[in-house]
């Protein structure tokens, strides 16, 4: 087993080289012991689901065996999107849950997303490192009572809790990349003129990888939106917790603009609502939230940190730059992509405007994509860059963000690879490009 599979927010690696059925069994046993400790129960209830990858069914079976070996009672929900699993843990008040998935990664990967009660995610500091130590030690002793497995479906409850009864006269193209994210789409969007691309579950992902944040993976979606004269396009990732929007012109809409739009419509109904955004997001997010009478809260990147901040500060709404959208659900916090989708569609219906017009007011600044630099000495480089821009306003909740009057940048180390990631935003395209070059020179200096 490759120890690097234990990451900041989940467990993930290449099957079967990095993790296999034996790994899954041990991880199940260790997770059960961890949940027994935090719940204080000898026979905790744990929801288990899986995505549509070829290896998921094998890992799924061994994971369940590892869980029941340590006395956990398993609720098997079968093929599922990750938000569905979170919803099940929340709705059924279970003690934890695991989805077997590698999310947006290519077909050779697999892994485990884990939560405790109330769908609270595990992170390296809160559970994953502890599970890693147990797995590597392998000293598992069976308790007197073995757990049980029951099969139960959550899809109907999820659809009722996350869909809307009103009808929309819109044509929507949805690309689910032959992944498990497609299992809910026909029912969730039954009141629409729906064009569903690559709906058949196929763990080989024969049409493209299940990562809608890569341009090559949404090329067909963009073309189909234009060809069908559709009102909207949606790209979902491999486990359905990430949603990318495409407007009627076939152009990708930045996720922070979607957060601006949904925040605006929410704040009209509920002034004073707290809205969370991650530190990579455009300044227009904070400005829009505050202009509409809300409270803008900036967060460290990563779903574990975001959900923790929302829970601790009572934040009703949140968005991450990669297309994760969060909201409060019966006092719990997790991804709710469809609720954001329906909010966008309601705004289109209310105003009679296409999506491209609704987001036009947010196109104030020039925002770069994340630029990656391979390096083995991230902390040294970040310190050098910090010294060079000491006259700006520095924020260090996640890497280094420095703000000036007409531009800002964020430089941070990846949690999983030896790379630095840079984002620059400026009031003009020229200034943005100038600052990217300037910071690149500092990063590459010897």
Short mmCIF file of C-alpha atoms in Angstrom, two decimals:
data_model
loop_
_atom_site.label_atom_id
_atom_site.label_comp_id
_atom_site.label_asym_id
_atom_site.label_seq_id
_atom_site.Cartn_x
_atom_site.Cartn_y
_atom_site.Cartn_z
CA UNK A 1 0.00 0.00 0.00
CA UNK A 2 1.28 3.44 -0.94
CA UNK A 3 1.09 5.68 2.16
CA UNK A 4 0.56 8.72 -0.07
CA UNK A 5 -3.04 7.61 -0.63
CA UNK A 6 -3.88 9.21 2.74
CA UNK A 7 -4.44 12.80 1.66
CA UNK A 8 -5.64 16.05 3.22
CA UNK A 9 -9.37 15.44 2.65
CA UNK A 10 -9.74 11.82 1.51
CA UNK A 11 -7.99 8.59 0.55
CA UNK A 12 -7.11 8.25 -3.14
CA UNK A 13 -4.68 6.43 -5.41
CA UNK A 14 -4.24 4.15 -8.43
CA UNK A 15 -5.93 0.73 -8.33
CA UNK A 16 -4.52 -1.86 -7.72
CA UNK A 17 -0.96 -0.51 -7.34
CA UNK A 18 -1.61 2.06 -4.58
CA UNK A 19 -4.72 0.56 -3.02
CA UNK A 20 -6.62 -2.69 -3.51
CA UNK A 21 -9.18 -5.00 -1.88
CA UNK A 22 -6.88 -5.72 1.06
CA UNK A 23 -6.43 -1.97 1.59
CA UNK A 24 -10.19 -1.46 1.44
CA UNK A 25 -10.78 -4.13 4.10
CA UNK A 26 -8.26 -2.55 6.46
CA UNK A 27 -9.57 0.96 5.83
CA UNK A 28 -13.09 -0.26 6.62
CA UNK A 29 -11.92 -1.80 9.89
CA UNK A 30 -9.97 1.32 10.87
CA UNK A 31 -12.87 3.61 9.98
CA UNK A 32 -15.24 1.52 12.10
CA UNK A 33 -12.90 1.76 15.09
CA UNK A 34 -12.57 5.53 14.60
CA UNK A 35 -16.36 5.99 14.41
CA UNK A 36 -16.85 3.78 17.49
CA UNK A 37 -14.51 6.07 19.38
CA UNK A 38 -16.06 9.40 18.32
CA UNK A 39 -19.66 8.15 18.60
CA UNK A 40 -19.21 6.18 21.82
CA UNK A 41 -21.16 3.30 20.24
CA UNK A 42 -20.02 -0.30 19.96
CA UNK A 43 -22.18 -0.90 16.90
CA UNK A 44 -22.34 2.37 14.96
CA UNK A 45 -24.44 2.75 11.80
CA UNK A 46 -22.40 3.59 8.69
CA UNK A 47 -23.76 4.39 5.21
CA UNK A 48 -21.68 3.04 2.32
CA UNK A 49 -21.99 3.88 -1.38
CA UNK A 50 -19.86 3.67 -4.52
CA UNK A 51 -19.31 5.31 -7.88
CA UNK A 52 -19.36 3.57 -11.27
CA UNK A 53 -15.67 2.79 -11.71
CA UNK A 54 -14.70 -0.75 -12.69
CA UNK A 55 -12.81 -1.25 -9.41
CA UNK A 56 -15.44 0.31 -7.14
CA UNK A 57 -17.60 -2.82 -6.80
CA UNK A 58 -14.61 -4.90 -5.62
CA UNK A 59 -13.39 -2.27 -3.15
CA UNK A 60 -16.96 -1.72 -1.97
CA UNK A 61 -17.44 -5.36 -0.96
CA UNK A 62 -14.18 -5.53 0.98
CA UNK A 63 -14.82 -2.18 2.62
CA UNK A 64 -18.14 -3.47 3.95
CA UNK A 65 -16.47 -6.63 5.26
CA UNK A 66 -13.87 -4.53 7.10
CA UNK A 67 -16.62 -2.43 8.67
CA UNK A 68 -18.72 -5.35 9.91
CA UNK A 69 -15.58 -7.15 11.15
CA UNK A 70 -15.32 -4.37 13.74
CA UNK A 71 -18.98 -4.43 14.72
CA UNK A 72 -20.33 -1.61 12.53
CA UNK A 73 -23.79 -1.98 11.01
CA UNK A 74 -23.67 -1.05 7.33
CA UNK A 75 -26.42 0.60 5.29
CA UNK A 76 -25.61 -0.21 1.66
CA UNK A 77 -27.00 2.44 -0.73
CA UNK A 78 -25.22 0.99 -3.76
CA UNK A 79 -24.37 3.17 -6.75
CA UNK A 80 -24.45 6.76 -5.54
CA UNK A 81 -23.25 10.30 -6.04
CA UNK A 82 -21.27 11.65 -3.10
CA UNK A 83 -23.81 14.38 -2.16
CA UNK A 84 -26.42 11.60 -1.99
CA UNK A 85 -24.31 9.75 0.57
CA UNK A 86 -23.88 12.95 2.62
CA UNK A 87 -27.64 13.48 2.45
CA UNK A 88 -28.27 9.90 3.66
CA UNK A 89 -25.95 10.31 6.67
CA UNK A 90 -27.71 13.58 7.52
CA UNK A 91 -31.28 12.44 6.87
CA UNK A 92 -30.99 9.07 8.62
CA UNK A 93 -28.89 10.42 11.53
CA UNK A 94 -26.26 7.71 11.11
CA UNK A 95 -22.84 7.74 12.76
CA UNK A 96 -20.84 8.06 9.55
CA UNK A 97 -20.50 7.25 5.88
CA UNK A 98 -18.03 6.32 3.14
CA UNK A 99 -18.34 6.68 -0.62
CA UNK A 100 -15.98 4.58 -2.74
CA UNK A 101 -14.90 7.09 -5.38
CA UNK A 102 -11.97 8.88 -6.95
CA UNK A 103 -14.19 11.83 -7.86
CA UNK A 104 -12.92 13.56 -11.02
CA UNK A 105 -9.74 11.48 -11.44
CA UNK A 106 -9.11 9.22 -14.47
CA UNK A 107 -10.41 5.64 -14.58
CA UNK A 108 -7.33 3.99 -13.04
CA UNK A 109 -7.83 5.85 -9.74
CA UNK A 110 -10.11 5.05 -6.84
CA UNK A 111 -10.50 6.01 -3.21
CA UNK A 112 -12.73 6.81 -0.25
CA UNK A 113 -14.54 9.97 0.88
CA UNK A 114 -15.38 9.69 4.57
CA UNK A 115 -17.68 11.52 6.97
CA UNK A 116 -18.74 11.09 10.57
CA UNK A 117 -22.12 12.02 12.07
CA UNK A 118 -24.01 14.95 10.49
CA UNK A 119 -21.93 14.40 7.34
CA UNK A 120 -18.94 16.09 9.00
CA UNK A 121 -15.97 15.33 6.72
CA UNK A 122 -12.78 13.73 7.92
CA UNK A 123 -9.52 15.53 7.17
CA UNK A 124 -5.87 14.76 7.77
CA UNK A 125 -5.99 16.47 11.17
CA UNK A 126 -9.38 15.06 12.09
CA UNK A 127 -9.40 11.33 11.46
CA UNK A 128 -7.47 10.47 8.30
CA UNK A 129 -4.04 10.40 9.96
CA UNK A 130 -5.45 8.30 12.78
CA UNK A 131 -6.99 5.85 10.31
CA UNK A 132 -3.70 5.70 8.41
CA UNK A 133 -1.81 4.69 11.56
CA UNK A 134 -4.31 1.91 12.32
CA UNK A 135 -4.19 0.60 8.74
CA UNK A 136 -0.38 0.52 8.69
CA UNK A 137 -0.22 -1.20 12.08
CA UNK A 138 -2.88 -3.75 11.06
CA UNK A 139 -3.54 -4.87 14.64
CA UNK A 140 -7.28 -5.46 14.35
CA UNK A 141 -9.03 -7.58 16.98
CA UNK A 142 -12.58 -8.70 16.21
CA UNK A 143 -15.21 -7.72 18.79
CA UNK A 144 -17.76 -10.19 20.12
CA UNK A 145 -20.53 -8.98 17.81
CA UNK A 146 -20.05 -8.74 14.07
CA UNK A 147 -21.97 -6.03 12.26
CA UNK A 148 -24.84 -6.47 9.80
CA UNK A 149 -25.49 -5.18 6.28
CA UNK A 150 -28.85 -3.90 5.06
CA UNK A 151 -29.60 -2.49 1.61
CA UNK A 152 -31.59 0.72 1.44
CA UNK A 153 -32.22 3.33 -1.26
CA UNK A 154 -31.82 7.04 -0.60
CA UNK A 155 -32.50 8.32 -4.14
CA UNK A 156 -36.22 8.97 -3.74
CA UNK A 157 -35.72 10.93 -0.52
CA UNK A 158 -32.87 12.89 -2.09
CA UNK A 159 -34.96 13.79 -5.14
CA UNK A 160 -37.85 14.98 -2.96
CA UNK A 161 -35.50 17.00 -0.75
CA UNK A 162 -33.46 18.61 -3.54
CA UNK A 163 -35.75 19.03 -6.55
CA UNK A 164 -38.50 21.53 -7.28
CA UNK A 165 -42.11 20.96 -8.34
CA UNK A 166 -42.36 24.08 -10.50
CA UNK A 167 -41.83 23.72 -14.23
CA UNK A 168 -39.29 25.65 -16.28
CA UNK A 169 -39.58 26.22 -20.00
CA UNK A 170 -35.86 25.69 -20.52
CA UNK A 171 -33.76 23.29 -22.53
CA UNK A 172 -30.85 22.01 -20.46
CA UNK A 173 -27.92 19.91 -21.70
CA UNK A 174 -26.26 17.81 -18.97
CA UNK A 175 -22.99 15.90 -19.41
CA UNK A 176 -22.37 13.29 -16.71
CA UNK A 177 -19.36 11.65 -18.41
CA UNK A 178 -20.68 8.06 -18.03
CA UNK A 179 -20.29 8.47 -14.28
CA UNK A 180 -22.45 7.82 -11.22
CA UNK A 181 -23.43 11.49 -11.21
CA UNK A 182 -25.90 10.63 -13.98
CA UNK A 183 -28.17 8.33 -11.99
CA UNK A 184 -30.26 11.17 -10.53
CA UNK A 185 -30.38 13.51 -13.53
CA UNK A 186 -33.53 12.16 -15.30
CA UNK A 187 -35.64 12.51 -12.14
CA UNK A 188 -34.06 15.73 -10.87
CA UNK A 189 -34.66 17.46 -14.22
CA UNK A 190 -37.89 15.77 -15.28
CA UNK A 191 -39.65 19.15 -15.58
CA UNK A 192 -37.22 20.32 -18.26
CA UNK A 193 -36.50 19.73 -21.90
CA UNK A 194 -33.47 17.59 -21.05
CA UNK A 195 -30.60 16.52 -23.28
CA UNK A 196 -28.51 14.05 -21.27
CA UNK A 197 -25.04 13.37 -22.68
CA UNK A 198 -23.15 10.17 -21.80
CA UNK A 199 -25.80 8.96 -19.38
CA UNK A 200 -24.83 5.28 -19.42
CA UNK A 201 -22.64 4.27 -16.45
CA UNK A 202 -19.27 3.10 -17.78
CA UNK A 203 -16.25 3.04 -15.49
CA UNK A 204 -13.90 3.29 -18.47
CA UNK A 205 -15.19 6.83 -19.17
CA UNK A 206 -15.09 6.17 -22.94
CA UNK A 207 -16.01 9.71 -24.04
CA UNK A 208 -13.86 11.83 -21.73
CA UNK A 209 -12.55 11.98 -18.17
CA UNK A 210 -15.13 12.95 -15.51
CA UNK A 211 -13.46 16.29 -14.73
CA UNK A 212 -15.50 19.24 -16.06
CA UNK A 213 -12.86 21.74 -14.93
CA UNK A 214 -10.59 20.63 -17.79
CA UNK A 215 -11.43 22.39 -21.07
CA UNK A 216 -11.06 19.24 -23.18
CA UNK A 217 -13.71 17.45 -21.09
CA UNK A 218 -16.50 19.97 -21.70
CA UNK A 219 -15.80 20.67 -25.37
CA UNK A 220 -18.67 18.40 -26.46
CA UNK A 221 -21.02 19.94 -23.87
CA UNK A 222 -20.28 23.47 -25.09
CA UNK A 223 -20.83 22.47 -28.71
CA UNK A 224 -24.08 20.65 -27.87
CA UNK A 225 -25.51 23.66 -26.03
CA UNK A 226 -25.04 25.80 -29.14
CA UNK A 227 -26.22 23.07 -31.53
CA UNK A 228 -29.39 22.42 -29.51
CA UNK A 229 -30.02 26.14 -28.94
CA UNK A 230 -30.22 25.23 -25.25
CA UNK A 231 -30.64 27.72 -22.44
CA UNK A 232 -28.00 26.16 -20.24
CA UNK A 233 -25.34 23.45 -20.04
CA UNK A 234 -24.22 21.53 -16.95
CA UNK A 235 -21.11 19.40 -16.50
CA UNK A 236 -20.93 17.11 -13.45
CA UNK A 237 -17.82 15.36 -12.18
CA UNK A 238 -17.35 11.65 -11.47
CA UNK A 239 -19.12 11.62 -8.11
CA UNK A 240 -21.52 14.50 -8.65
CA UNK A 241 -20.27 16.95 -6.02
CA UNK A 242 -18.92 19.45 -8.55
CA UNK A 243 -21.01 21.33 -11.12
CA UNK A 244 -19.81 23.48 -14.01
CA UNK A 245 -22.21 25.88 -15.77
CA UNK A 246 -22.16 26.71 -19.49
CA UNK A 247 -24.26 29.63 -20.76
CA UNK A 248 -26.47 29.65 -23.87
CA UNK A 249 -23.53 30.85 -25.99
CA UNK A 250 -21.48 27.79 -25.06
CA UNK A 251 -19.18 29.71 -22.70
CA UNK A 252 -18.14 28.42 -19.29
CA UNK A 253 -19.40 30.56 -16.42
CA UNK A 254 -16.84 30.95 -13.59
CA UNK A 255 -18.14 29.35 -10.41
CA UNK A 256 -17.62 32.53 -8.40
CA UNK A 257 -20.03 34.33 -10.77
CA UNK A 258 -22.61 31.60 -10.07
CA UNK A 259 -22.07 32.22 -6.34
CA UNK A 260 -22.62 35.95 -6.92
CA UNK A 261 -25.88 35.27 -8.78
CA UNK A 262 -27.25 32.81 -6.21
CA UNK A 263 -26.13 35.02 -3.31
CA UNK A 264 -27.92 37.99 -4.84
CA UNK A 265 -31.23 36.17 -5.22
CA UNK A 266 -30.90 34.65 -1.72
CA UNK A 267 -30.13 37.98 -0.08
CA UNK A 268 -33.19 39.60 -1.65
CA UNK A 269 -35.29 37.13 0.34
CA UNK A 270 -33.05 36.85 3.42
CA UNK A 271 -31.03 40.04 4.03
CA UNK A 272 -28.06 39.60 6.35
CA UNK A 273 -27.35 36.01 5.25
CA UNK A 274 -23.74 34.91 5.69
CA UNK A 275 -22.09 33.68 2.48
CA UNK A 276 -18.75 31.88 2.33
CA UNK A 277 -16.30 32.00 -0.59
CA UNK A 278 -12.81 30.55 -0.94
CA UNK A 279 -9.69 32.69 -1.01
CA UNK A 280 -9.14 32.18 -4.78
CA UNK A 281 -12.41 33.86 -5.69
CA UNK A 282 -12.71 37.20 -7.46
CA UNK A 283 -13.16 40.37 -5.41
CA UNK A 284 -16.54 40.74 -7.12
CA UNK A 285 -17.87 37.98 -4.84
CA UNK A 286 -17.23 39.90 -1.62
CA UNK A 287 -18.36 43.16 -3.21
CA UNK A 288 -21.63 41.63 -4.47
CA UNK A 289 -22.46 39.97 -1.15
CA UNK A 290 -21.84 43.17 0.82
CA UNK A 291 -23.69 45.34 -1.72
CA UNK A 292 -26.73 43.07 -1.39
CA UNK A 293 -26.68 43.34 2.41
CA UNK A 294 -25.01 40.05 3.23
CA UNK A 295 -21.96 39.14 5.28
CA UNK A 296 -19.05 37.81 3.19
CA UNK A 297 -16.78 35.24 4.87
CA UNK A 298 -13.51 34.17 3.22
CA UNK A 299 -12.30 30.60 3.74
CA UNK A 300 -9.32 28.33 3.34
CA UNK A 301 -9.58 26.02 0.29
CA UNK A 302 -10.92 22.46 0.72
CA UNK A 303 -14.34 21.04 1.46
CA UNK A 304 -13.40 19.91 5.00
CA UNK A 305 -12.33 23.41 6.02
CA UNK A 306 -15.27 25.08 4.27
CA UNK A 307 -17.88 22.86 5.94
CA UNK A 308 -16.22 23.34 9.31
CA UNK A 309 -16.30 27.13 8.91
CA UNK A 310 -19.95 27.07 7.81
CA UNK A 311 -20.89 24.90 10.78
CA UNK A 312 -19.00 26.98 13.35
CA UNK A 313 -20.14 30.38 12.04
CA UNK A 314 -23.69 29.48 11.01
CA UNK A 315 -23.10 30.26 7.33
CA UNK A 316 -26.08 29.38 5.13
CA UNK A 317 -24.46 29.43 1.70
CA UNK A 318 -21.01 28.76 0.27
CA UNK A 319 -19.08 28.23 -2.94
CA UNK A 320 -15.66 26.99 -3.92
CA UNK A 321 -13.79 28.13 -7.02
CA UNK A 322 -13.67 24.57 -8.41
CA UNK A 323 -17.47 24.30 -8.71
CA UNK A 324 -18.42 22.94 -5.29
CA UNK A 325 -21.57 24.62 -3.94
CA UNK A 326 -22.63 24.26 -0.30
CA UNK A 327 -25.65 25.05 1.80
CA UNK A 328 -27.13 24.30 5.20
CA UNK A 329 -29.37 21.22 5.29
CA UNK A 330 -31.22 20.49 8.53
CA UNK A 331 -28.32 21.93 10.53
CA UNK A 332 -25.74 20.02 8.48
CA UNK A 333 -23.47 21.34 5.73
CA UNK A 334 -22.49 19.68 2.47
CA UNK A 335 -22.57 20.05 -1.33
CA UNK A 336 -26.01 20.84 -2.78
CA UNK A 337 -25.36 21.35 -6.52
CA UNK A 338 -28.98 21.00 -7.62
CA UNK A 339 -30.24 23.64 -5.20
CA UNK A 340 -27.80 26.08 -6.81
CA UNK A 341 -28.87 24.98 -10.28
CA UNK A 342 -32.54 25.60 -9.49
CA UNK A 343 -31.70 28.98 -7.98
CA UNK A 344 -29.96 30.00 -11.23
CA UNK A 345 -32.90 28.77 -13.30
CA UNK A 346 -35.39 30.63 -11.12
CA UNK A 347 -33.43 33.85 -11.68
CA UNK A 348 -33.45 33.23 -15.44
CA UNK A 349 -37.22 32.63 -15.29
CA UNK A 350 -37.90 35.64 -13.05
CA UNK A 351 -35.91 38.12 -15.14
CA UNK A 352 -36.50 36.62 -18.58
CA UNK A 353 -32.78 37.03 -19.21
CA UNK A 354 -30.34 34.40 -20.48
CA UNK A 355 -27.49 33.36 -18.19
CA UNK A 356 -24.90 35.31 -20.18
CA UNK A 357 -26.76 38.57 -19.44
CA UNK A 358 -27.26 37.73 -15.76
CA UNK A 359 -23.53 37.28 -15.18
CA UNK A 360 -22.40 40.25 -17.28
CA UNK A 361 -22.40 42.68 -14.29
CA UNK A 362 -19.84 40.48 -12.50
CA UNK A 363 -17.23 40.79 -15.28
CA UNK A 364 -15.37 43.62 -13.58
CA UNK A 365 -11.91 42.16 -13.07
CA UNK A 366 -9.44 40.04 -15.02
CA UNK A 367 -8.85 36.79 -13.17
CA UNK A 368 -6.23 34.23 -14.18
CA UNK A 369 -6.69 30.47 -13.98
CA UNK A 370 -4.57 28.62 -11.41
CA UNK A 371 -1.02 28.44 -12.78
CA UNK A 372 1.07 25.50 -11.53
CA UNK A 373 4.83 25.51 -10.87
CA UNK A 374 6.73 22.32 -10.00
CA UNK A 375 9.02 22.89 -7.03
CA UNK A 376 10.45 21.11 -4.01
CA UNK A 377 10.97 24.25 -1.90
CA UNK A 378 7.52 25.85 -1.68
CA UNK A 379 7.95 27.51 1.73
CA UNK A 380 11.22 29.18 0.70
CA UNK A 381 9.67 30.57 -2.49
CA UNK A 382 6.55 31.82 -0.71
CA UNK A 383 8.72 33.64 1.84
CA UNK A 384 10.76 35.25 -0.97
CA UNK A 385 7.60 36.43 -2.73
CA UNK A 386 6.15 37.70 0.56
CA UNK A 387 9.22 39.85 1.21
CA UNK A 388 9.04 41.30 -2.30
CA UNK A 389 5.42 42.40 -1.82
CA UNK A 390 5.64 43.49 1.81
CA UNK A 391 3.89 46.78 0.99
CA UNK A 392 0.61 44.96 0.26
CA UNK A 393 -2.05 43.58 2.60
CA UNK A 394 -1.06 39.96 3.32
CA UNK A 395 -3.50 37.15 4.22
CA UNK A 396 -2.07 33.77 5.21
CA UNK A 397 -5.10 31.55 5.96
CA UNK A 398 -4.13 29.39 2.96
CA UNK A 399 -0.75 30.06 1.40
CA UNK A 400 -0.04 33.75 0.74
CA UNK A 401 -2.58 36.21 -0.62
CA UNK A 402 -1.46 39.83 -1.02
CA UNK A 403 -3.93 42.59 -1.95
CA UNK A 404 -3.18 45.96 -3.53
CA UNK A 405 -5.56 48.70 -4.70
CA UNK A 406 -5.81 47.48 -8.29
CA UNK A 407 -4.63 43.84 -8.15
CA UNK A 408 -4.01 40.84 -5.89
CA UNK A 409 -2.39 37.42 -6.03
CA UNK A 410 -2.60 34.09 -4.20
CA UNK A 411 0.37 31.71 -4.03
CA UNK A 412 -0.09 28.42 -2.22
CA UNK A 413 1.38 24.94 -2.05
CA UNK A 414 -0.67 21.95 -3.23
CA UNK A 415 -1.81 19.48 -0.56
CA UNK A 416 -1.08 16.49 -2.78
CA UNK A 417 1.78 17.33 -5.16
CA UNK A 418 5.13 19.20 -5.06
CA UNK A 419 3.72 22.22 -6.87
CA UNK A 420 2.88 25.84 -6.19
CA UNK A 421 -0.35 27.33 -7.53
CA UNK A 422 -0.65 30.99 -8.51
CA UNK A 423 -3.78 33.08 -9.13
CA UNK A 424 -3.64 36.75 -10.12
CA UNK A 425 -6.54 39.19 -10.47
CA UNK A 426 -6.26 42.79 -11.69
CA UNK A 427 -8.40 45.64 -12.94
CA UNK A 428 -6.93 45.34 -16.46
CA UNK A 429 -5.73 42.43 -18.61
CA UNK A 430 -2.37 44.15 -19.11
CA UNK A 431 -1.74 44.57 -15.39
CA UNK A 432 -2.72 40.95 -14.73
CA UNK A 433 -0.26 39.64 -17.33
CA UNK A 434 2.47 41.96 -16.08
CA UNK A 435 2.09 40.72 -12.50
CA UNK A 436 1.99 37.06 -13.58
CA UNK A 437 5.34 37.52 -15.35
CA UNK A 438 6.73 39.42 -12.36
CA UNK A 439 5.80 36.69 -9.87
CA UNK A 440 6.95 33.92 -12.23
CA UNK A 441 10.42 35.47 -12.25
CA UNK A 442 10.46 35.47 -8.44
CA UNK A 443 9.33 31.85 -8.29
CA UNK A 444 11.95 30.71 -10.82
CA UNK A 445 14.80 32.77 -9.32
CA UNK A 446 17.69 30.73 -7.98
#
